[in-house]
Amino acid sequence: MFPLDGMKVLDLTRVMAGPYCTMILGDLGADVIKIEREKTGDDTRSMGPFVNGESACFMMINRNKKSMTLDLKSEKGKNIFLELAKKADVIVENFRPGVVKKLGIDYETVKALNEGIIYCSISGYGQTGPYSNKGGYDIMAQGMSGLMSMTGEPNGHPVKVGISINDISAGVTAVYSIMAAFIQKLKSSRGQFIDVSLVESGLAWSVWESAGYFGEGIVPNRTGSRHRVSAPYQAYRTKGGYVLIGGANQRSWEKFCQKVVNRPEWIDDPKYKTPKDRIENVDDLERCIEEVLVKKTTQYWVDRLDDAGVPGGPIYTYDETLNDPHILERGMVQEFDHPVAGKLKTLGIPSKLSETPGKIRKPAPLLGQHTEEILREELLLSEEDIQQLLEENIISKEPLSIQK
Amino acid sequence: MKPLNGIRVIDLSRILSGPYCTMTLADMGAEVIKVESPAGDDTRNWGPPFIKCESAYYLSVNRNKKSIVLNLKTEEGKEILLNLIKKADVVVENFRPGTLDRLKIGYETLKKINPKIILASISGYGQTGPYSKKPGYDIIAQGIGGLTSVTGEPDKPPVKVGFSVADIGAGMWAVVGIQNALIAREKTGEGQRVDVSLLDTMISWQTYLASNYFASGKNPEPQGGAHPNIVPYQLFESSDGFFNVAVATENHWEKFCEVIGASDLKDNSKYSNNANRVINRERLIPYLQDIFHTKTTKEWIAIIESTGIPCGPVLRFNEIYEDPHVLAREQVVEVEHPTAGKIKMTGLPVKLSATPGEIVSAPPLFGENTREVLSTLGGLSNDAISDLEEKGVIKLGSVPAEI
């Protein structure tokens, strides 16, 4: 039994934000039907690296879904979609605002057929406001939500976060909003429209930095790896690498001086006495700490920090992260069998429920792998009907592996 | 009417990850009772900045909640808490794993007094596994989860993401887990435990970088302002600042070359498709960069935007909160606070058409609702409340005058 057993999702999304959202719904038990453009499918299907011709990126965020192809621009294709929508609980799309209206599959149209529909649109800038029709990708959203301006070295260029953070934040925001609407629907049987944007999802995460700006007009600068109001809380050079230290409160600072670096005299040094002093003298503090830390390796200092009970850790590269015993024990790396790509690793589920946990039940689908099954089972179409649709290129022959 | 109306949350969490989770639940209509120790949530003292005497940190993630003060180290304090939990749906905590058991208010105890209770625990490393007892902060999770290794400029010291992304991400996963458990409870009638960690959050977000790694065995490198698989998709310097541009289709590439005055690139086989542009990135990007140095950010955005190719500025906070689109989307909300006065907050990132969330109340004063909650929900008389206050089990805090 899964928490979202019985939830039917029609997934019109492509690339990242939307597929990430529907993957989570699928992980938690929802029945997700991914509707793809015939012939080419989701754009990520043609993005490398490939495993036996299947895109590794696509397979990562499209597990636990079924795939059907459908030409939504044709009248017949549209009608098939609307028939499926009558029986669905949720529709998720991430076209540019206005596209679903043009296709005749927008919220108002679906709502007239199915009052309980939860219709979630994810876009760069939202469905309203002056920028709504602009194209917006993750990087623009990182730029506009202020994230890039505060990430990077103080005197260096702004840098983007190394993962597609605004795509993901929009995906997760969409998930919890869909669930809230679903909880509401269980009580009232009514659905609603959900409007999520990449810019706002990222902006909503900058709570502390926004608070500082609203409070005293402080515009957050780039601080490298340093914390804005707490020290020592950053990456320090060691012999051959770096170590992260989170000495956020007075007690861990004192333990750090006594038990980690063996410099008890720092505790009473007027330059470092209070958190405020340490922030004011953060450059000086960094120099003093690094003088000690560069003498030994990262592992040595991580062990010392652990023994002293001071939060600390290494900066892992991906091979280290994804082979770490703790991460493996937490089930964050899992394997599944893919019909074309073979045995494949994928990331696990970070929200662990004790009674009804999510599960990776099936690999990412081949393009159109389930088209005929869905038309047969959901819409009760005959073999002749399906043949007809194939001939008219409304759907494509399955299964289709986009070989590259 | 809001989606989580009728859901009561006892919030034992402090600082950021837990409070962000419970704020999100409260924004969507849950009744959140924040239980603070007699010392209060640590962030009440974190500043400057302060707005009057309230810390901006605290104010940023505690709206729409009530605050009561309970000393959980006393038997009576614990008893009051358990009484409240009997009438609650959800408990959220972000102590170090093991702390609840030590206080004798662990999941097994809670389940006994209320089988429907959902306990969500947020921690650095999770409730299980070899690191579970280690203290874990946001920066440490960013480092171990691989995020630090892919953020920053190549060959420069590592940088952390400019805000506490692991804390907030874990808070959101807890929201997802709690809502899941609420939906499951509709069917089973029983609650469950939700276990979320900062580190698992970081890992779950690696997505395509992890798939690249699983497929190739190669570690991704930091890219500065660029994308590993798409070129050009990155930050450029203009004559007066920076801007982002993303050319993700071949059709866009041709238009892009034309409008920036580099039509010659269009016919160059080295750049004929995205794969070739990724391979010849080192050659192409400096060339484009030279072109972009000739005009201002505003000029380039106007030029590129006219083609429909996604592009945009790198805004700082003073620019964000004056931006007409951000304001039109109601991303700045003003709330009246009894001591801090009019305070601004970030708005809700999700718009629901029928039952939208709402900011109905300012972040509570320390212990603002102790009396109200204990007399209504706790069923205690005024005498009993005064008695508990004298013993130091509770604090009543100040109740603001009507505004």
mmCIF file with all atom_site columns, C-alpha atoms in Angstrom, chain B residues 30-136:
data_model
loop_
_atom_site.group_PDB
_atom_site.id
_atom_site.type_symbol
_atom_site.label_atom_id
_atom_site.label_alt_id
_atom_site.label_comp_id
_atom_site.label_asym_id
_atom_site.label_entity_id
_atom_site.label_seq_id
_atom_site.pdbx_PDB_ins_code
_atom_site.Cartn_x
_atom_site.Cartn_y
_atom_site.Cartn_z
_atom_site.occupancy
_atom_site.B_iso_or_equiv
_atom_site.pdbx_formal_charge
_atom_site.auth_seq_id
_atom_site.auth_comp_id
_atom_site.auth_asym_id
_atom_site.auth_atom_id
_atom_site.pdbx_PDB_model_num
ATOM 1   C CA . ALA B 1 30  ? -3.002 23.993 9.524  1.00 0.00 ? 30  ALA B CA 1
ATOM 2   C CA . GLU B 1 31  ? -3.186 25.171 13.139 1.00 0.00 ? 31  GLU B CA 1
ATOM 3   C CA . VAL B 1 32  ? 0.454  25.249 14.282 1.00 0.00 ? 32  VAL B CA 1
ATOM 4   C CA . ILE B 1 33  ? 1.279  25.457 17.975 1.00 0.00 ? 33  ILE B CA 1
ATOM 5   C CA . LYS B 1 34  ? 4.962  26.232 18.372 1.00 0.00 ? 34  LYS B CA 1
ATOM 6   C CA . VAL B 1 35  ? 6.251  24.838 21.661 1.00 0.00 ? 35  VAL B CA 1
ATOM 7   C CA . GLU B 1 36  ? 9.311  26.764 22.821 1.00 0.00 ? 36  GLU B CA 1
ATOM 8   C CA . SER B 1 37  ? 11.666 26.049 25.676 1.00 0.00 ? 37  SER B CA 1
ATOM 9   C CA . PRO B 1 38  ? 11.950 28.708 28.409 1.00 0.00 ? 38  PRO B CA 1
ATOM 10  C CA . ALA B 1 39  ? 14.993 29.996 26.481 1.00 0.00 ? 39  ALA B CA 1
ATOM 11  C CA . GLY B 1 40  ? 12.952 30.337 23.290 1.00 0.00 ? 40  GLY B CA 1
ATOM 12  C CA . ASP B 1 41  ? 13.774 29.417 19.711 1.00 0.00 ? 41  ASP B CA 1
ATOM 13  C CA . ASP B 1 42  ? 17.499 30.167 19.279 1.00 0.00 ? 42  ASP B CA 1
ATOM 14  C CA . THR B 1 43  ? 16.812 32.452 16.329 1.00 0.00 ? 43  THR B CA 1
ATOM 15  C CA . ARG B 1 44  ? 14.908 34.933 18.510 1.00 0.00 ? 44  ARG B CA 1
ATOM 16  C CA . ASN B 1 45  ? 18.362 36.220 19.501 1.00 0.00 ? 45  ASN B CA 1
ATOM 17  C CA . TRP B 1 46  ? 20.035 35.906 16.108 1.00 0.00 ? 46  TRP B CA 1
ATOM 18  C CA . GLY B 1 47  ? 20.822 39.316 14.842 1.00 0.00 ? 47  GLY B CA 1
ATOM 19  C CA . PRO B 1 48  ? 21.316 41.946 13.790 1.00 0.00 ? 48  PRO B CA 1
ATOM 20  C CA . PRO B 1 49  ? 19.282 42.581 11.793 1.00 0.00 ? 49  PRO B CA 1
ATOM 21  C CA . PHE B 1 50  ? 16.533 43.259 14.298 1.00 0.00 ? 50  PHE B CA 1
ATOM 22  C CA . ILE B 1 51  ? 13.237 44.934 13.516 1.00 0.00 ? 51  ILE B CA 1
ATOM 23  C CA . LYS B 1 52  ? 12.613 46.912 16.698 1.00 0.00 ? 52  LYS B CA 1
ATOM 24  C CA . CYS B 1 53  ? 13.493 44.131 19.157 1.00 0.00 ? 53  CYS B CA 1
ATOM 25  C CA . GLU B 1 54  ? 12.431 41.174 17.031 1.00 0.00 ? 54  GLU B CA 1
ATOM 26  C CA . SER B 1 55  ? 15.056 39.252 15.091 1.00 0.00 ? 55  SER B CA 1
ATOM 27  C CA . ALA B 1 56  ? 14.533 39.230 11.338 1.00 0.00 ? 56  ALA B CA 1
ATOM 28  C CA . TYR B 1 57  ? 15.646 35.582 11.270 1.00 0.00 ? 57  TYR B CA 1
ATOM 29  C CA . TYR B 1 58  ? 12.929 34.497 13.661 1.00 0.00 ? 58  TYR B CA 1
ATOM 30  C CA . LEU B 1 59  ? 10.282 36.597 11.918 1.00 0.00 ? 59  LEU B CA 1
ATOM 31  C CA . SER B 1 60  ? 11.072 35.053 8.537  1.00 0.00 ? 60  SER B CA 1
ATOM 32  C CA . VAL B 1 61  ? 9.809  31.511 9.176  1.00 0.00 ? 61  VAL B CA 1
ATOM 33  C CA . ASN B 1 62  ? 7.290  31.677 12.023 1.00 0.00 ? 62  ASN B CA 1
ATOM 34  C CA . ARG B 1 63  ? 4.228  33.467 10.677 1.00 0.00 ? 63  ARG B CA 1
ATOM 35  C CA . ASN B 1 64  ? 0.769  31.919 11.050 1.00 0.00 ? 64  ASN B CA 1
ATOM 36  C CA . LYS B 1 65  ? 1.792  30.055 14.231 1.00 0.00 ? 65  LYS B CA 1
ATOM 37  C CA . LYS B 1 66  ? 0.937  30.239 17.907 1.00 0.00 ? 66  LYS B CA 1
ATOM 38  C CA . SER B 1 67  ? 3.684  30.192 20.524 1.00 0.00 ? 67  SER B CA 1
ATOM 39  C CA . ILE B 1 68  ? 3.551  28.507 23.901 1.00 0.00 ? 68  ILE B CA 1
ATOM 40  C CA . VAL B 1 69  ? 6.399  28.087 26.355 1.00 0.00 ? 69  VAL B CA 1
ATOM 41  C CA . LEU B 1 70  ? 6.841  24.731 28.067 1.00 0.00 ? 70  LEU B CA 1
ATOM 42  C CA . ASN B 1 71  ? 9.729  23.336 30.055 1.00 0.00 ? 71  ASN B CA 1
ATOM 43  C CA . LEU B 1 72  ? 9.999  19.785 28.718 1.00 0.00 ? 72  LEU B CA 1
ATOM 44  C CA . LYS B 1 73  ? 12.637 18.915 31.282 1.00 0.00 ? 73  LYS B CA 1
ATOM 45  C CA . THR B 1 74  ? 9.956  18.951 34.010 1.00 0.00 ? 74  THR B CA 1
ATOM 46  C CA . GLU B 1 75  ? 7.448  16.104 34.471 1.00 0.00 ? 75  GLU B CA 1
ATOM 47  C CA . GLU B 1 76  ? 4.546  18.531 34.436 1.00 0.00 ? 76  GLU B CA 1
ATOM 48  C CA . GLY B 1 77  ? 5.774  20.150 31.230 1.00 0.00 ? 77  GLY B CA 1
ATOM 49  C CA . LYS B 1 78  ? 5.979  16.763 29.581 1.00 0.00 ? 78  LYS B CA 1
ATOM 50  C CA . GLU B 1 79  ? 2.520  15.839 30.788 1.00 0.00 ? 79  GLU B CA 1
ATOM 51  C CA . ILE B 1 80  ? 1.061  19.021 29.323 1.00 0.00 ? 80  ILE B CA 1
ATOM 52  C CA . LEU B 1 81  ? 2.781  18.316 26.015 1.00 0.00 ? 81  LEU B CA 1
ATOM 53  C CA . LEU B 1 82  ? 1.423  14.763 25.888 1.00 0.00 ? 82  LEU B CA 1
ATOM 54  C CA . ASN B 1 83  ? -2.056 16.107 26.601 1.00 0.00 ? 83  ASN B CA 1
ATOM 55  C CA . LEU B 1 84  ? -1.756 18.476 23.663 1.00 0.00 ? 84  LEU B CA 1
ATOM 56  C CA . ILE B 1 85  ? -0.446 15.700 21.427 1.00 0.00 ? 85  ILE B CA 1
ATOM 57  C CA . LYS B 1 86  ? -3.494 13.573 22.288 1.00 0.00 ? 86  LYS B CA 1
ATOM 58  C CA . LYS B 1 87  ? -5.562 16.178 20.449 1.00 0.00 ? 87  LYS B CA 1
ATOM 59  C CA . ALA B 1 88  ? -3.130 16.771 17.592 1.00 0.00 ? 88  ALA B CA 1
ATOM 60  C CA . ASP B 1 89  ? -2.594 15.262 14.143 1.00 0.00 ? 89  ASP B CA 1
ATOM 61  C CA . VAL B 1 90  ? 1.083  15.995 13.545 1.00 0.00 ? 90  VAL B CA 1
ATOM 62  C CA . VAL B 1 91  ? 4.239  16.534 15.620 1.00 0.00 ? 91  VAL B CA 1
ATOM 63  C CA . VAL B 1 92  ? 7.316  18.059 13.964 1.00 0.00 ? 92  VAL B CA 1
ATOM 64  C CA . GLU B 1 93  ? 10.760 18.027 15.579 1.00 0.00 ? 93  GLU B CA 1
ATOM 65  C CA . ASN B 1 94  ? 14.355 18.623 14.523 1.00 0.00 ? 94  ASN B CA 1
ATOM 66  C CA . PHE B 1 95  ? 16.329 17.617 17.620 1.00 0.00 ? 95  PHE B CA 1
ATOM 67  C CA . ARG B 1 96  ? 19.354 15.411 17.209 1.00 0.00 ? 96  ARG B CA 1
ATOM 68  C CA . PRO B 1 97  ? 18.205 11.745 16.790 1.00 0.00 ? 97  PRO B CA 1
ATOM 69  C CA . GLY B 1 98  ? 17.668 10.144 20.203 1.00 0.00 ? 98  GLY B CA 1
ATOM 70  C CA . THR B 1 99  ? 16.678 13.339 22.014 1.00 0.00 ? 99  THR B CA 1
ATOM 71  C CA . LEU B 1 100 ? 12.940 12.612 21.991 1.00 0.00 ? 100 LEU B CA 1
ATOM 72  C CA . ASP B 1 101 ? 13.532 9.136  23.436 1.00 0.00 ? 101 ASP B CA 1
ATOM 73  C CA . ARG B 1 102 ? 15.739 10.602 26.128 1.00 0.00 ? 102 ARG B CA 1
ATOM 74  C CA . LEU B 1 103 ? 12.968 13.045 27.022 1.00 0.00 ? 103 LEU B CA 1
ATOM 75  C CA . LYS B 1 104 ? 10.614 10.011 27.057 1.00 0.00 ? 104 LYS B CA 1
ATOM 76  C CA . ILE B 1 105 ? 8.422  11.486 24.348 1.00 0.00 ? 105 ILE B CA 1
ATOM 77  C CA . GLY B 1 106 ? 9.616  9.222  21.498 1.00 0.00 ? 106 GLY B CA 1
ATOM 78  C CA . TYR B 1 107 ? 7.411  7.889  18.722 1.00 0.00 ? 107 TYR B CA 1
ATOM 79  C CA . GLU B 1 108 ? 6.407  4.730  20.606 1.00 0.00 ? 108 GLU B CA 1
ATOM 80  C CA . THR B 1 109 ? 5.169  6.810  23.536 1.00 0.00 ? 109 THR B CA 1
ATOM 81  C CA . LEU B 1 110 ? 3.262  9.183  21.273 1.00 0.00 ? 110 LEU B CA 1
ATOM 82  C CA . LYS B 1 111 ? 1.720  6.329  19.308 1.00 0.00 ? 111 LYS B CA 1
ATOM 83  C CA . LYS B 1 112 ? 0.418  4.765  22.508 1.00 0.00 ? 112 LYS B CA 1
ATOM 84  C CA . ILE B 1 113 ? -1.454 7.883  23.543 1.00 0.00 ? 113 ILE B CA 1
ATOM 85  C CA . ASN B 1 114 ? -2.584 8.763  20.004 1.00 0.00 ? 114 ASN B CA 1
ATOM 86  C CA . PRO B 1 115 ? -2.420 6.035  17.309 1.00 0.00 ? 115 PRO B CA 1
ATOM 87  C CA . LYS B 1 116 ? -3.334 8.596  14.647 1.00 0.00 ? 116 LYS B CA 1
ATOM 88  C CA . ILE B 1 117 ? -0.373 10.831 15.351 1.00 0.00 ? 117 ILE B CA 1
ATOM 89  C CA . ILE B 1 118 ? 2.131  11.549 12.577 1.00 0.00 ? 118 ILE B CA 1
ATOM 90  C CA . LEU B 1 119 ? 5.621  12.294 13.895 1.00 0.00 ? 119 LEU B CA 1
ATOM 91  C CA . ALA B 1 120 ? 7.942  14.015 11.429 1.00 0.00 ? 120 ALA B CA 1
ATOM 92  C CA . SER B 1 121 ? 11.620 14.151 12.374 1.00 0.00 ? 121 SER B CA 1
ATOM 93  C CA . ILE B 1 122 ? 14.111 16.264 10.468 1.00 0.00 ? 122 ILE B CA 1
ATOM 94  C CA . SER B 1 123 ? 17.803 15.715 11.149 1.00 0.00 ? 123 SER B CA 1
ATOM 95  C CA . GLY B 1 124 ? 21.210 16.184 9.562  1.00 0.00 ? 124 GLY B CA 1
ATOM 96  C CA . TYR B 1 125 ? 21.775 12.551 8.620  1.00 0.00 ? 125 TYR B CA 1
ATOM 97  C CA . GLY B 1 126 ? 18.467 10.771 9.357  1.00 0.00 ? 126 GLY B CA 1
ATOM 98  C CA . GLN B 1 127 ? 17.289 8.523  12.199 1.00 0.00 ? 127 GLN B CA 1
ATOM 99  C CA . THR B 1 128 ? 19.275 5.503  10.964 1.00 0.00 ? 128 THR B CA 1
ATOM 100 C CA . GLY B 1 129 ? 22.691 4.723  9.465  1.00 0.00 ? 129 GLY B CA 1
ATOM 101 C CA . PRO B 1 130 ? 26.223 5.161  10.841 1.00 0.00 ? 130 PRO B CA 1
ATOM 102 C CA . TYR B 1 131 ? 26.159 8.993  10.923 1.00 0.00 ? 131 TYR B CA 1
ATOM 103 C CA . SER B 1 132 ? 22.710 9.369  12.482 1.00 0.00 ? 132 SER B CA 1
ATOM 104 C CA . LYS B 1 133 ? 23.991 10.605 15.850 1.00 0.00 ? 133 LYS B CA 1
ATOM 105 C CA . LYS B 1 134 ? 26.396 13.160 14.354 1.00 0.00 ? 134 LYS B CA 1
ATOM 106 C CA . PRO B 1 135 ? 25.429 16.811 14.453 1.00 0.00 ? 135 PRO B CA 1
ATOM 107 C CA . GLY B 1 136 ? 24.725 18.036 10.944 1.00 0.00 ? 136 GLY B CA 1
#
